[in-house]
Coordinates of C-alpha atoms and ligand atoms in Angstrom, one line a residue:
M1 CA 0.0 0.2 0.1
Q2 CA 1.1 3.6 -0.7
P3 CA 2.1 5.5 2.6
S4 CA -0.7 7.5 3.8
T5 CA -0.4 11.3 3.2
S6 CA -1.7 14.2 5.3
T7 CA -0.9 16.8 2.9
A8 CA -4.1 18.9 2.1
A9 CA -3.1 19.8 -1.3
P10 CA -5.7 21.7 -3.6
L11 CA -6.4 18.5 -5.4
N12 CA -8.0 16.9 -2.4
Q13 CA -10.8 19.5 -1.9
P14 CA -13.1 18.7 -4.4
A15 CA -13.3 15.0 -2.9
L16 CA -15.2 16.4 -0.1
Q17 CA -18.1 17.3 -2.4
N18 CA -18.5 13.4 -3.2
Q19 CA -19.7 12.7 0.3
S20 CA -23.2 11.8 -0.6
P21 CA -25.1 8.8 -0.1
L22 CA -24.9 8.2 -3.6
N23 CA -21.3 7.4 -3.1
Q24 CA -21.5 4.9 -0.4
S25 CA -18.9 2.5 -2.0
P26 CA -16.5 3.9 -1.4
V27 CA -16.5 7.1 0.8
L28 CA -14.2 10.0 0.1
T29 CA -12.7 11.9 2.9
H30 CA -10.3 14.8 2.9
D31 CA -7.3 12.8 1.9
E32 CA -8.5 9.1 1.8
I33 CA -10.8 6.9 0.3
V34 CA -12.6 4.4 2.5
S35 CA -13.4 1.3 0.5
R36 CA -16.4 -0.7 1.4
D37 CA -18.0 -3.9 0.4
P38 CA -21.1 -3.0 -1.6
A39 CA -23.0 -6.0 -0.3
T40 CA -22.6 -5.1 3.4
N41 CA -21.1 -1.4 3.2
Q42 CA -18.4 -3.0 5.6
E43 CA -15.2 -1.0 5.4
I44 CA -12.5 -3.2 3.8
G45 CA -9.6 -0.4 3.7
R46 CA -8.4 3.0 3.3
V47 CA -6.0 4.5 0.7
P48 CA -4.8 8.1 0.2
I49 CA -6.0 10.2 -2.4
L50 CA -2.8 11.3 -4.1
T51 CA -2.0 14.8 -5.1
Q52 CA -0.7 16.3 -8.3
P53 CA 2.9 16.6 -7.0
E54 CA 2.8 13.0 -5.7
I55 CA 1.6 11.9 -9.1
E56 CA 4.4 14.2 -11.0
S57 CA 6.9 12.5 -8.8
M58 CA 5.9 9.2 -9.6
I59 CA 6.0 9.7 -13.3
A60 CA 9.5 11.2 -12.8
R61 CA 10.6 8.1 -11.1
A62 CA 9.0 5.8 -13.5
R63 CA 10.7 7.6 -16.3
A64 CA 14.1 7.1 -14.7
A65 CA 13.5 3.4 -14.2
Q66 CA 12.3 3.0 -17.8
T67 CA 15.7 4.0 -19.2
A68 CA 17.1 1.0 -17.5
W69 CA 14.2 -1.2 -18.4
V70 CA 14.5 -0.6 -22.1
A71 CA 17.8 -2.3 -22.0
V72 CA 16.5 -5.5 -20.2
S73 CA 15.9 -8.3 -22.7
F74 CA 12.4 -9.8 -23.5
D75 CA 13.4 -12.9 -21.8
E76 CA 14.1 -11.3 -18.5
R77 CA 11.1 -9.1 -18.7
A78 CA 9.1 -12.5 -19.3
R79 CA 10.6 -14.1 -16.3
I80 CA 9.3 -11.2 -14.1
I81 CA 6.1 -11.5 -15.5
T82 CA 6.0 -15.3 -15.2
R83 CA 7.0 -15.2 -11.7
A84 CA 4.2 -12.5 -11.0
R85 CA 1.8 -15.2 -12.6
Q86 CA 2.6 -17.9 -10.4
I87 CA 2.1 -15.5 -7.3
V88 CA -1.2 -15.0 -9.0
L89 CA -2.0 -18.8 -9.0
D90 CA -0.8 -19.3 -5.6
E91 CA -3.1 -16.6 -4.1
M92 CA -5.9 -17.0 -6.5
D93 CA -8.5 -17.4 -3.7
A94 CA -7.4 -14.5 -1.7
I95 CA -7.2 -12.3 -4.9
A96 CA -10.6 -13.5 -5.8
T97 CA -12.3 -12.9 -2.5
L98 CA -10.5 -9.3 -2.6
I99 CA -12.1 -8.6 -6.0
S100 CA -15.5 -9.8 -4.9
R101 CA -15.4 -7.9 -1.6
E102 CA -14.4 -4.6 -3.2
S103 CA -16.4 -4.8 -6.7
G104 CA -19.5 -6.9 -5.3
K105 CA -19.3 -9.6 -8.2
P106 CA -19.6 -13.2 -7.7
V107 CA -16.4 -15.0 -6.5
A108 CA -17.1 -17.5 -9.5
E109 CA -16.6 -14.4 -12.0
S110 CA -13.6 -13.1 -10.0
V111 CA -11.9 -16.3 -11.0
S112 CA -13.5 -16.9 -14.5
M113 CA -13.7 -13.3 -15.8
E114 CA -10.9 -11.7 -14.0
I115 CA -8.2 -14.2 -12.8
I116 CA -8.2 -16.8 -15.8
P117 CA -8.0 -14.2 -18.5
T118 CA -5.0 -12.5 -16.9
L119 CA -3.3 -15.7 -16.2
D120 CA -3.6 -16.4 -20.0
L121 CA -2.5 -12.8 -21.1
M122 CA 0.4 -13.2 -18.8
H123 CA 1.4 -16.4 -20.6
F124 CA 0.6 -15.1 -23.9
F125 CA 2.6 -11.9 -23.8
A126 CA 5.7 -13.2 -21.9
R127 CA 5.9 -15.8 -24.8
R128 CA 4.8 -13.6 -27.8
T129 CA 6.0 -10.2 -27.0
A130 CA 9.6 -10.8 -28.8
H131 CA 8.1 -12.0 -31.9
I132 CA 5.2 -9.6 -32.4
L133 CA 7.8 -6.7 -31.7
K134 CA 10.6 -8.3 -33.8
P135 CA 12.1 -5.9 -36.5
E136 CA 10.5 -6.0 -39.8
R137 CA 12.1 -5.4 -43.3
I138 CA 10.1 -3.3 -45.9
A139 CA 10.3 -4.1 -49.6
L140 CA 11.1 -1.1 -51.4
G141 CA 10.7 -2.2 -55.0
Q142 CA 13.1 -0.1 -57.3
Y143 CA 14.9 1.7 -54.5
T144 CA 16.4 -2.0 -53.5
I145 CA 18.4 -1.7 -56.9
A146 CA 19.7 1.6 -56.0
G147 CA 21.1 -0.1 -52.8
R148 CA 18.4 1.2 -50.1
T149 CA 16.9 -0.6 -47.2
S150 CA 14.3 0.0 -44.9
R151 CA 13.5 -1.6 -41.7
I152 CA 11.1 -0.9 -38.7
I153 CA 12.1 -1.4 -35.1
Y154 CA 9.6 -1.1 -32.3
K155 CA 10.6 1.1 -29.4
P156 CA 8.9 1.5 -26.2
L157 CA 6.9 4.9 -25.5
G158 CA 8.2 5.7 -22.3
V159 CA 5.7 6.2 -19.3
I160 CA 2.2 4.8 -20.0
A161 CA -0.7 6.3 -17.7
I162 CA -3.2 3.5 -17.2
I163 CA -6.6 4.9 -15.9
A164 CA -8.9 2.2 -15.1
P165 CA -12.7 1.3 -14.2
W166 CA -14.2 -0.5 -11.2
N167 CA -16.2 -3.1 -13.2
F168 CA -13.1 -5.3 -14.2
P169 CA -10.8 -4.0 -11.4
W170 CA -8.2 -6.7 -11.9
A171 CA -8.3 -7.9 -15.6
I172 CA -8.6 -4.5 -17.3
P173 CA -5.6 -2.8 -15.7
L174 CA -3.2 -5.7 -15.0
G175 CA -3.6 -6.9 -18.6
E176 CA -2.6 -3.4 -19.8
V177 CA 0.2 -3.1 -17.3
V178 CA 1.7 -6.6 -18.5
M179 CA 1.7 -5.4 -22.3
A180 CA 3.2 -2.0 -21.2
L181 CA 6.0 -3.8 -19.3
M182 CA 6.8 -6.5 -21.7
A183 CA 6.9 -3.8 -24.5
G184 CA 9.8 -2.0 -22.5
N185 CA 7.7 0.9 -20.8
A186 CA 7.1 1.9 -17.3
V187 CA 3.4 2.5 -15.8
V188 CA 1.5 4.5 -13.5
L189 CA -1.6 2.9 -12.8
K190 CA -4.6 5.1 -11.5
P191 CA -7.4 2.6 -10.2
S192 CA -11.1 3.3 -9.9
E193 CA -11.7 5.1 -6.4
V194 CA -14.3 2.2 -6.0
T195 CA -11.6 -0.6 -6.3
S196 CA -8.3 1.1 -5.0
L197 CA -7.4 -2.2 -2.9
V198 CA -7.5 -4.4 -6.0
G199 CA -5.2 -1.9 -7.9
L200 CA -2.7 -1.9 -5.0
K201 CA -2.8 -5.8 -5.2
I202 CA -1.5 -5.5 -8.7
K203 CA 1.5 -3.5 -7.5
D204 CA 1.9 -5.9 -4.7
V205 CA 2.1 -9.0 -7.0
F206 CA 4.7 -7.5 -9.2
T207 CA 6.9 -6.1 -6.4
R208 CA 7.1 -9.7 -5.0
A209 CA 7.9 -11.0 -8.4
G210 CA 11.1 -8.8 -8.5
L211 CA 9.9 -6.0 -10.6
T212 CA 12.0 -2.7 -10.0
D213 CA 9.7 -0.6 -7.8
D214 CA 9.7 2.5 -9.7
L215 CA 8.6 0.6 -13.0
L216 CA 5.0 0.2 -11.7
H217 CA 3.2 2.9 -9.6
V218 CA -0.3 2.7 -8.5
A219 CA -2.0 6.3 -8.0
T220 CA -4.8 5.8 -5.7
G221 CA -7.3 8.6 -5.8
D222 CA -10.5 10.1 -7.5
G223 CA -11.3 11.7 -10.8
M224 CA -9.0 14.6 -9.8
T225 CA -6.2 12.3 -9.4
G226 CA -7.0 10.9 -12.6
A227 CA -7.3 14.4 -14.2
A228 CA -3.7 15.2 -12.9
L229 CA -2.2 12.1 -14.5
A230 CA -4.1 12.8 -17.9
A231 CA -2.9 16.4 -17.7
S232 CA 0.7 15.5 -17.2
P233 CA 3.0 16.5 -20.2
L234 CA 5.5 13.7 -18.8
V235 CA 3.3 11.1 -19.7
N236 CA 4.0 9.4 -23.1
K237 CA 0.4 7.6 -23.6
I238 CA -2.8 7.3 -21.8
M239 CA -4.7 4.0 -21.9
F240 CA -8.1 5.0 -20.6
T241 CA -11.0 2.8 -19.7
G242 CA -14.4 4.3 -18.4
S243 CA -17.4 6.3 -19.3
V244 CA -17.8 8.3 -22.6
A245 CA -17.8 11.5 -20.4
T246 CA -14.8 11.0 -18.7
G247 CA -13.1 9.9 -21.8
K248 CA -14.0 13.1 -23.5
R249 CA -12.5 14.9 -20.5
V250 CA -9.5 12.8 -20.8
A251 CA -8.9 13.1 -24.5
A252 CA -9.3 17.0 -24.1
A253 CA -6.6 17.0 -21.6
A254 CA -4.4 15.1 -23.5
A255 CA -4.6 17.1 -26.4
Q256 CA -3.1 20.1 -24.6
N257 CA 0.2 18.0 -24.8
L258 CA -0.7 15.9 -27.8
T259 CA -0.4 12.9 -25.7
P260 CA -1.7 10.1 -27.7
V261 CA -4.7 8.2 -26.0
V262 CA -6.5 4.9 -26.3
L263 CA -10.2 5.2 -25.1
E264 CA -12.0 2.2 -24.3
L265 CA -15.4 3.5 -23.4
G266 CA -19.1 2.5 -22.9
G267 CA -21.2 0.3 -25.0
K268 CA -25.0 -0.7 -26.0
D269 CA -24.4 -4.1 -27.3
P270 CA -27.0 -5.7 -29.4
M271 CA -27.5 -9.7 -29.8
I272 CA -29.5 -10.7 -32.9
I273 CA -31.2 -14.0 -32.7
C274 CA -32.0 -15.4 -35.9
R275 CA -34.9 -17.7 -36.7
D276 CA -32.5 -20.6 -37.3
A277 CA -30.6 -20.1 -33.8
D278 CA -30.3 -22.8 -31.3
L279 CA -33.0 -21.2 -29.0
P280 CA -31.9 -22.9 -25.6
V281 CA -28.4 -22.1 -26.2
A282 CA -29.0 -18.6 -27.3
A283 CA -31.4 -18.0 -24.4
H284 CA -28.7 -19.1 -21.8
A285 CA -26.1 -17.0 -23.6
A286 CA -28.4 -13.9 -23.5
V287 CA -29.0 -14.4 -19.6
W288 CA -25.3 -14.7 -19.0
G289 CA -24.2 -12.0 -21.4
A290 CA -27.0 -9.7 -20.0
F291 CA -26.3 -10.5 -16.2
A292 CA -22.7 -11.4 -15.6
N293 CA -21.4 -8.9 -13.3
S294 CA -24.8 -7.6 -12.7
G295 CA -24.8 -6.3 -16.3
Q296 CA -21.9 -4.1 -15.4
A297 CA -19.6 -5.1 -18.3
C298 CA -19.0 -2.7 -21.4
A299 CA -19.6 -5.6 -23.7
S300 CA -23.0 -6.9 -21.7
V301 CA -26.0 -7.5 -23.9
E302 CA -27.6 -4.5 -23.6
R303 CA -30.4 -5.0 -26.5
C304 CA -31.6 -8.4 -27.9
Y305 CA -33.3 -8.5 -31.1
V306 CA -35.2 -11.6 -31.9
H307 CA -36.8 -12.8 -35.1
E308 CA -40.7 -12.6 -34.8
S309 CA -41.2 -16.2 -35.5
V310 CA -39.3 -17.5 -32.5
A311 CA -39.7 -14.5 -30.1
A312 CA -42.4 -16.2 -27.7
E313 CA -40.3 -19.4 -27.4
F314 CA -36.9 -17.5 -27.0
T315 CA -38.3 -15.0 -24.4
K316 CA -39.9 -17.8 -22.3
L317 CA -36.6 -19.8 -22.1
V318 CA -34.8 -16.4 -21.2
V319 CA -37.5 -15.7 -18.3
E320 CA -37.3 -19.2 -17.0
A321 CA -33.3 -19.0 -16.9
T322 CA -33.4 -15.7 -15.3
K323 CA -35.8 -16.8 -12.5
N324 CA -33.6 -19.7 -11.8
L325 CA -30.5 -17.4 -10.9
R326 CA -29.3 -17.4 -7.5
Q327 CA -28.7 -14.0 -5.8
H328 CA -26.4 -13.7 -2.9
H329 CA -23.3 -11.9 -1.5
G330 CA -20.5 -12.2 -4.0
T331 CA -18.3 -14.2 -1.7
N332 CA -20.8 -16.8 -1.3
E333 CA -19.7 -19.5 -4.0
A334 CA -23.5 -20.2 -4.8
S335 CA -24.2 -16.9 -6.1
D336 CA -24.8 -16.3 -9.9
V337 CA -25.6 -12.6 -9.5
A338 CA -24.6 -10.5 -6.6
A339 CA -24.6 -6.9 -5.8
M340 CA -24.2 -4.0 -8.2
S341 CA -21.2 -1.9 -7.4
S342 CA -22.7 1.5 -6.3
E343 CA -25.9 3.1 -5.7
R344 CA -25.0 5.7 -8.5
Q345 CA -25.1 2.8 -11.1
A346 CA -28.1 1.1 -9.5
Q347 CA -30.0 4.6 -9.7
I348 CA -29.4 4.6 -13.6
V349 CA -30.9 1.2 -13.6
D350 CA -34.1 2.4 -11.6
A351 CA -34.3 5.4 -14.0
H352 CA -33.9 3.3 -17.3
I353 CA -36.4 0.9 -15.9
N354 CA -38.9 3.4 -15.0
D355 CA -38.6 5.3 -18.3
A356 CA -39.5 2.1 -20.1
V357 CA -42.5 1.2 -18.0
T358 CA -43.9 4.6 -18.2
R359 CA -43.7 4.4 -21.9
G360 CA -45.3 1.1 -22.3
A361 CA -42.8 -1.6 -21.6
R362 CA -43.8 -4.7 -19.6
I363 CA -41.4 -6.3 -16.8
L364 CA -41.4 -10.1 -17.3
T365 CA -39.4 -10.6 -14.3
G366 CA -37.1 -8.4 -11.7
G367 CA -37.7 -4.7 -12.2
K368 CA -36.5 -3.7 -8.4
R369 CA -33.9 -4.2 -5.6
N370 CA -34.1 -7.9 -4.3
H371 CA -36.0 -7.2 -1.0
D372 CA -34.1 -10.3 0.8
F373 CA -31.2 -7.7 0.8
A374 CA -32.9 -5.0 2.2
A375 CA -30.6 -2.8 4.2
S376 CA -31.6 -2.6 7.8
P377 CA -31.4 0.6 9.8
D378 CA -29.8 -1.1 12.5
D379 CA -27.0 -2.3 10.1
A380 CA -23.9 -2.9 12.2
H381 CA -21.9 -1.3 9.1
L382 CA -23.6 2.0 8.9
D383 CA -20.9 4.7 8.9
D384 CA -22.2 7.5 10.9
T385 CA -18.8 9.6 10.4
H386 CA -19.6 10.1 6.8
N387 CA -23.2 10.4 6.9
D388 CA -23.4 7.4 4.7
T389 CA -26.6 5.3 4.4
H390 CA -26.3 1.8 3.4
T391 CA -28.8 1.0 0.3
N392 CA -29.7 -2.3 -1.1
L393 CA -27.5 -2.8 -4.2
F394 CA -29.0 -6.3 -5.0
Y395 CA -30.8 -5.6 -8.0
E396 CA -32.9 -8.4 -9.6
P397 CA -32.1 -9.5 -13.0
T398 CA -34.8 -7.8 -15.2
I399 CA -36.4 -8.7 -18.6
L400 CA -38.3 -6.0 -20.3
V401 CA -40.6 -6.6 -23.5
D402 CA -42.7 -4.3 -25.6
V403 CA -39.8 -1.7 -25.7
E404 CA -39.4 0.8 -28.3
D405 CA -36.3 2.5 -29.6
A406 CA -37.1 5.8 -28.1
M407 CA -36.7 4.4 -24.5
L408 CA -33.6 5.2 -22.6
V409 CA -33.0 1.4 -22.1
M410 CA -32.8 1.1 -26.0
H411 CA -30.3 3.7 -26.7
E412 CA -28.3 4.6 -23.4
E413 CA -25.8 2.5 -21.8
T414 CA -27.6 1.0 -18.6
F415 CA -24.8 -0.7 -17.2
G416 CA -26.9 -2.8 -15.2
P417 CA -29.0 -6.2 -15.1
V418 CA -31.6 -5.3 -17.6
L419 CA -32.2 -7.2 -20.8
P420 CA -34.8 -5.6 -23.2
I421 CA -36.1 -7.8 -26.0
K422 CA -37.7 -6.6 -29.1
T423 CA -38.7 -8.3 -32.4
F424 CA -37.8 -7.8 -36.1
R425 CA -38.9 -9.4 -39.2
T426 CA -36.2 -9.2 -41.7
E427 CA -32.3 -9.5 -41.5
D428 CA -31.9 -6.1 -42.9
E429 CA -34.1 -4.6 -40.1
A430 CA -32.0 -6.6 -37.5
V431 CA -28.9 -5.1 -38.8
R432 CA -30.3 -1.4 -39.1
L433 CA -31.5 -1.5 -35.4
A434 CA -28.1 -3.0 -34.4
N435 CA -26.3 -0.2 -36.1
D436 CA -28.7 2.5 -35.1
S437 CA -26.6 3.3 -31.9
P438 CA -23.9 5.9 -31.0
F439 CA -22.0 3.2 -29.7
G440 CA -20.1 0.4 -31.6
L441 CA -18.2 -1.9 -29.2
T442 CA -19.3 -5.5 -29.5
A443 CA -22.3 -7.5 -31.2
S444 CA -23.3 -10.9 -31.5
V445 CA -25.4 -12.7 -34.0
W446 CA -27.1 -16.3 -33.3
T447 CA -27.6 -18.6 -36.2
R448 CA -26.8 -22.3 -37.0
D449 CA -26.0 -21.1 -40.7
L450 CA -22.4 -20.1 -40.4
K451 CA -22.3 -18.3 -43.5
R452 CA -25.2 -16.1 -42.6
G453 CA -23.6 -15.4 -39.5
A454 CA -20.4 -14.2 -41.1
R455 CA -22.5 -12.3 -43.5
L456 CA -24.4 -10.4 -40.9
A457 CA -21.4 -9.9 -38.8
A458 CA -19.6 -8.0 -41.6
M459 CA -22.7 -5.7 -41.8
I460 CA -22.5 -4.7 -38.3
D461 CA -20.6 -1.8 -37.1
A462 CA -18.6 -2.8 -34.1
G463 CA -15.1 -3.6 -32.9
T464 CA -15.8 -7.1 -32.3
V465 CA -18.8 -9.1 -33.8
T466 CA -19.2 -12.8 -32.4
V467 CA -21.2 -15.3 -34.1
N468 CA -22.7 -17.7 -31.6
E469 CA -20.8 -16.3 -28.8
V470 CA -21.1 -13.4 -26.2
L471 CA -19.3 -11.2 -24.2
Y472 CA -16.3 -13.1 -23.5
T473 CA -13.6 -11.9 -25.9
H474 CA -12.0 -9.4 -23.7
G475 CA -10.8 -12.8 -22.0
L476 CA -8.6 -13.5 -25.3
A477 CA -5.2 -12.2 -24.9
A478 CA -4.5 -12.6 -28.9
T479 CA -7.4 -10.7 -30.2
P480 CA -7.9 -7.0 -30.4
W481 CA -10.3 -5.1 -28.2
G482 CA -11.9 -1.7 -28.7
G483 CA -14.7 0.0 -30.3
I484 CA -15.7 2.5 -32.9
K485 CA -17.9 5.8 -32.6
Q486 CA -18.6 6.7 -28.8
S487 CA -17.1 3.3 -27.8
G488 CA -13.8 4.7 -28.2
M489 CA -10.6 4.3 -30.4
G490 CA -7.4 2.5 -30.4
R491 CA -7.1 -1.2 -29.4
T492 CA -5.8 -3.0 -26.4
H493 CA -4.9 -6.9 -26.4
G494 CA -3.7 -8.8 -29.5
K495 CA -0.8 -7.7 -31.8
Q496 CA -2.9 -4.3 -32.3
G497 CA -3.0 -3.6 -28.7
L498 CA 0.7 -4.2 -28.1
L499 CA 1.3 -1.9 -31.1
E500 CA -0.4 0.9 -29.2
L501 CA 2.4 0.8 -26.6
V502 CA 5.4 1.1 -28.7
Y503 CA 6.3 3.4 -31.7
P504 CA 7.6 2.1 -35.1
Q505 CA 10.9 3.8 -35.9
H506 CA 12.0 3.4 -39.4
I507 CA 15.5 2.9 -40.2
H508 CA 16.6 3.9 -43.7
T509 CA 20.1 2.9 -44.9
N510 CA 21.9 3.8 -48.4
R511 CA 24.0 0.8 -48.8
L512 CA 26.0 2.8 -51.5
P513 CA 27.5 5.8 -49.4
R514 CA 29.9 6.8 -52.0
F515 CA 27.4 8.1 -54.4
A516 CA 25.4 11.4 -54.2
D517 CA 21.7 11.0 -55.0
L518 CA 20.5 12.0 -58.6
W519 CA 17.8 14.2 -57.1
W520 CA 20.2 16.5 -55.1
F521 CA 21.3 20.0 -56.4
N522 CA 22.1 21.3 -59.0
Y523 CA 19.0 21.1 -61.1
T524 CA 20.6 21.1 -64.6
P525 CA 18.8 20.1 -67.9
S526 CA 19.9 16.7 -67.7
A527 CA 18.2 16.6 -64.3
H528 CA 14.9 18.1 -65.5
T529 CA 15.0 15.6 -68.2
L530 CA 15.5 12.6 -65.7
F531 CA 12.9 13.7 -63.4
R532 CA 10.3 13.9 -66.2
Q533 CA 11.3 10.4 -67.3
L534 CA 11.2 9.0 -63.8
A535 CA 7.6 10.4 -63.4
R536 CA 6.4 8.9 -66.5
R537 CA 8.3 5.9 -66.4
A538 CA 9.4 4.7 -62.7
T539 CA 6.4 5.3 -60.8
N540 CA 4.0 2.7 -61.9
G541 CA 6.0 -0.4 -60.5
S542 CA 6.9 -1.7 -64.1
I543 CA 10.8 -2.6 -64.4
L544 CA 10.5 -2.6 -68.0
Q545 CA 9.2 0.8 -68.1
S546 CA 11.7 2.0 -65.5
A547 CA 14.6 0.6 -67.7
L548 CA 13.7 3.2 -70.5
A549 CA 14.7 5.9 -68.2
F550 CA 18.1 4.0 -67.7
P551 CA 20.2 6.4 -70.4
A552 CA 18.7 9.4 -68.5
V553 CA 20.0 8.0 -65.2
V554 CA 23.4 7.3 -66.6
R555 CA 23.8 10.8 -68.0
R556 CA 22.7 12.5 -64.8
F557 CA 25.0 10.2 -62.7
L558 CA 28.3 11.1 -65.0
E559 CA 27.4 14.7 -64.7
M560 CA 27.3 14.6 -60.9
R561 CA 30.4 12.5 -60.9
R562 CA 32.2 15.3 -63.0
R563 CA 30.8 17.8 -60.7
K564 CA 32.5 16.1 -57.6
Ligands
NAD601 P1 -15.4 6.6 -15.1 O1 -15.3 7.3 -16.4 O2 -16.3 7.2 -14.1 O3 -14.2 6.1 -14.5 C1 -12.9 5.6 -14.9 C2 -11.7 6.2 -14.5 O4 -11.5 7.4 -14.8 C3 -11.5 6.0 -12.9 O5 -10.4 5.6 -12.2 C4 -11.9 7.6 -12.5 O6 -11.3 7.9 -11.1 C5 -11.2 8.2 -13.6 N1 -11.5 9.6 -13.7 C6 -12.5 10.3 -13.5 N2 -12.6 11.6 -13.8 C7 -11.4 11.8 -14.5 C8 -10.8 12.8 -15.0 N3 -11.4 13.8 -15.3 N4 -9.6 12.5 -15.7 C9 -9.1 11.4 -15.6 N5 -9.6 10.4 -15.1 C10 -10.7 10.6 -14.5 O7 -15.9 5.2 -15.3 P2 -16.4 3.9 -14.4 O8 -17.8 4.1 -13.8 O9 -15.3 3.4 -13.6 O10 -16.6 2.8 -15.7 C11 -17.8 2.3 -16.1 C12 -17.6 2.6 -17.5 O11 -16.5 2.1 -18.2 C13 -18.9 2.3 -18.3 O12 -19.3 3.3 -19.4 C14 -18.2 1.1 -19.1 O13 -19.1 0.7 -20.3 C15 -16.9 1.4 -19.5 N6 -16.0 0.4 -19.7 C16 -15.6 0.3 -20.9 C17 -14.6 -0.8 -21.3 C18 -14.2 -1.1 -22.6 O14 -13.3 -1.8 -22.8 N7 -14.6 -0.3 -23.6 C19 -14.6 -1.8 -20.2 C20 -14.8 -1.5 -19.1 C21 -15.7 -0.3 -18.6

């Protein structure tokens, strides 16, 4: 954990304004964050809100450490990642419990959706980074005959700022930390204020794996801490994951220094069920895709479009499966769905459901907080110090039908356990509905006809489209992750994600250093003749045509030799 700070710097002041019941998890005080279990409101730890000078100092120390790290071989970097991976494996249960306690999610998902993907990613990038980033030769065509060669080497950017959300507090930042370190960068990680302890656990794992201390810093704090990091001219790239609104603020701050940014933002991901889909499987997928992590995944199924001929059967199966879900505290192994992470998020769900119902939607199941978990006024964990009231964050998984495009639940990100189902008649209509969104993160198509699946997938505007699959591809280390439109820009994971963390340096060599180039000064009549011939004959890739310019080349060459 970072040393506690008692310095009341200006950056700390706005944190006081956040002391509202809406922010019960966590509570922000003058200079620290009190982290709480959203299921119980029980305090689970405190971390400092770091100030701008502290952030600047971290970046400076990270930069100094990176200059040595860049000389460390891929093999040695991989050894540290592999040791960290072993620590995660050895301490899997404790880490999973921490993730569940701080975020509220079921412990099963802490393992399946957070720890397993990162173990896989650590293995993948430890083994593959050297190969992906190996120098590349560029074919130069006719310039090769003139003795020129070009190659690309990939160089680390320097210090990477990773600003992370709370919904996958382990998998999202840890994956980016691993890729950044393997590529030769240092990192300053700003975890979400909701899940600071998980962020610090990432640091703890790498420290014990032998990573030089200053190569990875964890800057705990709130939005102001993130803003200080994003505004720093000393950061070489920002990897931001979070809401569209904050993403725009980060991009605006980064623009002041022309700091490059990757933005992984929100989604309103559609699921299209064709008439020939395997309905029981598609229904099971819809329920998991919509309600895993209480729907708090950027790639959750947020809109389901089902062909009218199978809509009744599909909806029946979805409702049955939803009613069978078991809702408990996240740390209970029998829990399918647990608590949401914050009251703020739960209130967005309330608003979307109320708006839909007011406009004519029907709730087939759910639609409210689960009364089995109603917070009692005598709750032992109420925190009077902060005027904090414990609200019930257990939201019942909710199915809505008779929904219309104008409803909030059909076009704004809900980020909660709500699945609206709407019918379509033709495939073109389904694609139009899927694309009629300001977002473009992921989408899925369900059909037994794989050709149809591939055709529809290619018609959908999204960073990832899955056929007969849903939600999970962030868990694939090898495939790119990222969106279009308001879902963001740039990629993380896979080769494309790794390339975001380096810059391609072009090294061009003239292997005949004793000769001046024919296009240098002076521009004599023979130069003009040569240039015109080159323009006509040597720019269309034809060796034969280029050969016709050869006499003019020789004349110019001899002329330049005479001038020497
Ligand atoms: P958020 O935007 O509120 O916060 C994200 C991070 O930004 C936090 O660490 C926060 O402290 C920090 N922050 C806040 N204000 C800042 C500022 N002005 N400058 C810099 N940093 C600042 O998002 P959230 O509520 O933590 O996460 C939920 C959102 O994240 C959802 O919209 C979800 O779709 C999105 N998300 C996207 C992906 C993806 O891969 N596309 C993955 C997970 C979550």
